[in-house]
PDB file of C-alpha atoms in Angstrom:
ATOM      1  CA  MET A   1      -0.008   0.079   0.077  1.00  0.00           C
ATOM      2  CA  ALA A   2       1.755   3.120  -1.114  1.00  0.00           C
ATOM      3  CA  GLY A   3       2.722   5.796   1.398  1.00  0.00           C
ATOM      4  CA  PHE A   4       1.048   3.841   4.273  1.00  0.00           C
ATOM      5  CA  GLU A   5       3.024   1.727   6.716  1.00  0.00           C
ATOM      6  CA  ALA A   6       1.545  -0.788   9.119  1.00  0.00           C
ATOM      7  CA  ASN A   7       3.662  -1.523  12.068  1.00  0.00           C
ATOM      8  CA  PHE A   8       2.284  -5.209  12.767  1.00  0.00           C
ATOM      9  CA  SER A   9       4.438  -7.872  14.510  1.00  0.00           C
ATOM     10  CA  SER A  10       2.503 -10.234  12.384  1.00  0.00           C
ATOM     11  CA  PRO A  11       0.701  -9.850   9.193  1.00  0.00           C
ATOM     12  CA  VAL A  12      -3.125  -8.860   8.990  1.00  0.00           C
ATOM     13  CA  THR A  13      -5.062 -12.024   8.901  1.00  0.00           C
ATOM     14  CA  SER A  14      -8.291 -10.548   7.731  1.00  0.00           C
ATOM     15  CA  ALA A  15      -6.768  -8.785   4.545  1.00  0.00           C
ATOM     16  CA  SER A  16      -9.618  -9.974   2.248  1.00  0.00           C
ATOM     17  CA  ALA A  17     -12.205  -8.287   4.513  1.00  0.00           C
ATOM     18  CA  ALA A  18      -9.849  -5.162   4.831  1.00  0.00           C
ATOM     19  CA  PHE A  19      -9.062  -5.090   1.158  1.00  0.00           C
ATOM     20  CA  PRO A  20     -12.059  -2.868   0.457  1.00  0.00           C
ATOM     21  CA  TYR A  21     -10.995  -0.510   3.314  1.00  0.00           C
ATOM     22  CA  LEU A  22      -7.213  -0.628   2.291  1.00  0.00           C
ATOM     23  CA  ALA A  23      -7.737   0.065  -1.065  1.00  0.00           C
ATOM     24  CA  ALA A  24     -10.102   3.379  -0.704  1.00  0.00           C
ATOM     25  CA  LEU A  25      -7.458   4.631   1.724  1.00  0.00           C
ATOM     26  CA  SER A  26      -4.334   3.932  -0.549  1.00  0.00           C
ATOM     27  CA  ASP A  27      -5.268   5.972  -3.836  1.00  0.00           C
ATOM     28  CA  ASP A  28      -2.123   7.794  -4.074  1.00  0.00           C
ATOM     29  CA  GLU A  29      -4.134  10.559  -5.797  1.00  0.00           C
ATOM     30  CA  ALA A  30      -6.291  11.151  -2.827  1.00  0.00           C
ATOM     31  CA  ALA A  31      -3.951  10.120   0.038  1.00  0.00           C
ATOM     32  CA  ASP A  32      -3.510  13.940   0.917  1.00  0.00           C
ATOM     33  CA  ARG A  33      -6.928  15.447   0.169  1.00  0.00           C
ATOM     34  CA  PHE A  34      -9.782  16.239   2.978  1.00  0.00           C
ATOM     35  CA  PHE A  35     -11.172  13.053   3.655  1.00  0.00           C
ATOM     36  CA  LEU A  36     -13.180  13.943   7.326  1.00  0.00           C
ATOM     37  CA  GLU A  37     -13.634  16.506   9.915  1.00  0.00           C
ATOM     38  CA  ASP A  38     -14.156  15.685  13.477  1.00  0.00           C
ATOM     39  CA  LEU A  39     -15.864  18.740  15.163  1.00  0.00           C
ATOM     40  CA  LYS A  40     -16.105  19.388  18.723  1.00  0.00           C
ATOM     41  CA  LEU A  41     -18.174  22.000  20.596  1.00  0.00           C
ATOM     42  CA  ALA A  42     -15.893  24.379  22.434  1.00  0.00           C
ATOM     43  CA  GLY A  43     -18.288  26.351  24.397  1.00  0.00           C
ATOM     44  CA  ARG A  44     -20.124  28.405  21.902  1.00  0.00           C
ATOM     45  CA  GLU A  45     -17.586  27.683  18.850  1.00  0.00           C
ATOM     46  CA  LEU A  46     -17.465  24.698  16.782  1.00  0.00           C
ATOM     47  CA  ARG A  47     -13.962  23.555  15.952  1.00  0.00           C
ATOM     48  CA  GLY A  48     -13.051  20.967  13.529  1.00  0.00           C
ATOM     49  CA  THR A  49      -9.823  19.276  12.569  1.00  0.00           C
ATOM     50  CA  LEU A  50      -9.203  18.149   9.136  1.00  0.00           C
ATOM     51  CA  TYR A  51      -8.055  14.399   8.427  1.00  0.00           C
ATOM     52  CA  SER A  52      -6.910  13.432   4.754  1.00  0.00           C
ATOM     53  CA  ARG A  53      -6.962   9.791   3.630  1.00  0.00           C
ATOM     54  CA  LYS A  54      -3.461   9.306   4.693  1.00  0.00           C
ATOM     55  CA  ALA A  55      -3.784  10.461   8.055  1.00  0.00           C
ATOM     56  CA  PHE A  56      -7.168   8.921   8.900  1.00  0.00           C
ATOM     57  CA  ALA A  57      -5.328   5.462   7.801  1.00  0.00           C
ATOM     58  CA  LYS A  58      -2.517   6.110  10.212  1.00  0.00           C
ATOM     59  CA  LEU A  59      -4.972   6.188  13.017  1.00  0.00           C
ATOM     60  CA  ALA A  60      -6.591   3.271  12.238  1.00  0.00           C
ATOM     61  CA  PHE A  61      -3.470   1.313  12.065  1.00  0.00           C
ATOM     62  CA  ARG A  62      -2.334   2.324  15.493  1.00  0.00           C
ATOM     63  CA  ALA A  63      -6.030   1.359  16.449  1.00  0.00           C
ATOM     64  CA  ALA A  64      -5.114  -1.834  14.837  1.00  0.00           C
ATOM     65  CA  ALA A  65      -1.886  -2.069  16.755  1.00  0.00           C
ATOM     66  CA  ALA A  66      -3.453  -1.153  19.925  1.00  0.00           C
ATOM     67  CA  LEU A  67      -6.106  -4.156  19.813  1.00  0.00           C
ATOM     68  CA  ARG A  68      -3.256  -6.539  18.884  1.00  0.00           C
ATOM     69  CA  THR A  69      -1.084  -5.246  21.536  1.00  0.00           C
ATOM     70  CA  HIS A  70      -4.234  -5.672  24.228  1.00  0.00           C
ATOM     71  CA  GLY A  71      -4.402  -9.599  22.954  1.00  0.00           C
ATOM     72  CA  ALA A  72      -7.192  -8.925  20.506  1.00  0.00           C
ATOM     73  CA  ARG A  73      -7.218 -11.593  17.695  1.00  0.00           C
ATOM     74  CA  PRO A  74      -9.245 -12.372  14.358  1.00  0.00           C
ATOM     75  CA  GLY A  75     -12.989 -13.497  15.317  1.00  0.00           C
ATOM     76  CA  ASP A  76     -12.805 -11.930  18.959  1.00  0.00           C
ATOM     77  CA  ARG A  77     -15.278  -9.441  20.223  1.00  0.00           C
ATOM     78  CA  THR A  78     -14.475  -6.105  21.170  1.00  0.00           C
ATOM     79  CA  ALA A  79     -17.327  -3.950  22.819  1.00  0.00           C
ATOM     80  CA  HIS A  80     -16.992  -0.273  21.600  1.00  0.00           C
ATOM     81  CA  TYR A  81     -18.400   1.986  24.302  1.00  0.00           C
ATOM     82  CA  PHE A  82     -17.729   5.718  23.738  1.00  0.00           C
ATOM     83  CA  THR A  83     -20.072   7.988  24.899  1.00  0.00           C
ATOM     84  CA  ASP A  84     -20.540  10.468  21.820  1.00  0.00           C
ATOM     85  CA  ASN A  85     -19.743  10.333  18.350  1.00  0.00           C
ATOM     86  CA  ARG A  86     -16.010  10.101  18.312  1.00  0.00           C
ATOM     87  CA  LEU A  87     -13.204   9.950  16.040  1.00  0.00           C
ATOM     88  CA  GLU A  88     -11.579   7.181  17.961  1.00  0.00           C
ATOM     89  CA  ASP A  89     -14.529   5.120  17.655  1.00  0.00           C
ATOM     90  CA  ILE A  90     -14.656   4.783  13.908  1.00  0.00           C
ATOM     91  CA  CYS A  91     -10.803   4.561  13.791  1.00  0.00           C
ATOM     92  CA  PHE A  92     -11.213   1.581  16.267  1.00  0.00           C
ATOM     93  CA  ARG A  93     -13.866   0.018  13.906  1.00  0.00           C
ATOM     94  CA  LEU A  94     -11.556   0.174  10.861  1.00  0.00           C
ATOM     95  CA  GLY A  95      -8.660  -1.264  13.247  1.00  0.00           C
ATOM     96  CA  ALA A  96     -10.900  -3.794  14.017  1.00  0.00           C
ATOM     97  CA  ALA A  97     -11.547  -4.737  10.320  1.00  0.00           C
ATOM     98  CA  LEU A  98      -7.817  -4.989   9.817  1.00  0.00           C
ATOM     99  CA  VAL A  99      -7.167  -7.126  12.707  1.00  0.00           C
ATOM    100  CA  GLY A 100     -10.515  -9.257  12.307  1.00  0.00           C
ATOM    101  CA  THR A 101     -12.359  -8.370  15.173  1.00  0.00           C
ATOM    102  CA  VAL A 102     -16.016  -8.009  15.573  1.00  0.00           C
ATOM    103  CA  PRO A 103     -17.001  -4.992  17.079  1.00  0.00           C
ATOM    104  CA  VAL A 104     -19.845  -5.055  19.721  1.00  0.00           C
ATOM    105  CA  THR A 105     -21.712  -1.775  19.455  1.00  0.00           C
ATOM    106  CA  ILE A 106     -22.798   0.090  22.920  1.00  0.00           C
ATOM    107  CA  ASN A 107     -25.193   2.823  22.417  1.00  0.00           C
ATOM    108  CA  TRP A 108     -24.370   5.851  24.389  1.00  0.00           C
ATOM    109  CA  GLN A 109     -27.563   7.422  24.023  1.00  0.00           C
ATOM    110  CA  SER A 110     -29.754   4.287  24.789  1.00  0.00           C
ATOM    111  CA  ASP A 111     -27.860   1.574  26.412  1.00  0.00           C
ATOM    112  CA  ASP A 112     -27.912   1.663  30.273  1.00  0.00           C
ATOM    113  CA  VAL A 113     -24.967  -0.088  32.137  1.00  0.00           C
ATOM    114  CA  GLN A 114     -26.781  -3.138  32.817  1.00  0.00           C
ATOM    115  CA  ARG A 115     -27.843  -3.441  29.125  1.00  0.00           C
ATOM    116  CA  ALA A 116     -23.674  -2.554  28.102  1.00  0.00           C
ATOM    117  CA  ALA A 117     -22.892  -5.191  30.708  1.00  0.00           C
ATOM    118  CA  SER A 118     -25.390  -7.756  29.422  1.00  0.00           C
ATOM    119  CA  LYS A 119     -23.910  -7.115  25.547  1.00  0.00           C
ATOM    120  CA  VAL A 120     -20.731  -8.115  26.679  1.00  0.00           C
ATOM    121  CA  ARG A 121     -21.624 -11.179  28.445  1.00  0.00           C
ATOM    122  CA  ARG A 122     -24.077 -12.432  25.325  1.00  0.00           C
ATOM    123  CA  THR A 123     -21.361 -11.895  23.101  1.00  0.00           C
ATOM    124  CA  ARG A 124     -18.127 -12.613  25.071  1.00  0.00           C
ATOM    125  CA  ALA A 125     -16.199  -9.825  24.406  1.00  0.00           C
ATOM    126  CA  THR A 126     -12.830  -9.920  25.495  1.00  0.00           C
ATOM    127  CA  LEU A 127     -11.903  -6.184  25.350  1.00  0.00           C
ATOM    128  CA  ALA A 128     -13.832  -2.883  25.799  1.00  0.00           C
ATOM    129  CA  LEU A 129     -12.757   0.089  24.512  1.00  0.00           C
ATOM    130  CA  VAL A 130     -14.069   3.387  26.456  1.00  0.00           C
ATOM    131  CA  ASP A 131     -13.395   6.807  26.669  1.00  0.00           C
ATOM    132  CA  GLU A 132     -12.938   9.263  29.909  1.00  0.00           C
ATOM    133  CA  ALA A 133     -16.899   9.812  30.045  1.00  0.00           C
ATOM    134  CA  THR A 134     -18.058   5.992  30.502  1.00  0.00           C
ATOM    135  CA  PRO A 135     -19.884   5.526  33.569  1.00  0.00           C
ATOM    136  CA  ALA A 136     -17.227   3.953  36.019  1.00  0.00           C
ATOM    137  CA  GLU A 137     -19.586   1.164  37.010  1.00  0.00           C
ATOM    138  CA  PHE A 138     -18.952  -0.281  33.467  1.00  0.00           C
ATOM    139  CA  ALA A 139     -15.308   0.617  33.145  1.00  0.00           C
TER     140      ALA A 139
END
């Protein structure tokens, strides 16, 4: 993949599932063009950070490496409990596709702690991804 480096200690095992994502992100002509904007509300001001395909791919590769570092393997379930629509969530979702894990969505708007815990138990999630605002009784 031109322009990108994945620092995995072992190769991506779900390459066939991840190929469409990698192909979309590796387009050399589009690599440095605007891909997405992460917006944050700071008081009454809306601030955004722009990401190119290349920058987003690097974040996704870092997320995949973090999943592997914490023991995630192809076929594992990983609970995604982010308390807002966050850039980290989409980076870890692509990272999960790269590693071959299955994201288990915990809906920050509708799942209470008991339902979140039930999803983790029923799916046998081996890892939970949380942010600083995730309820302490879950984390």
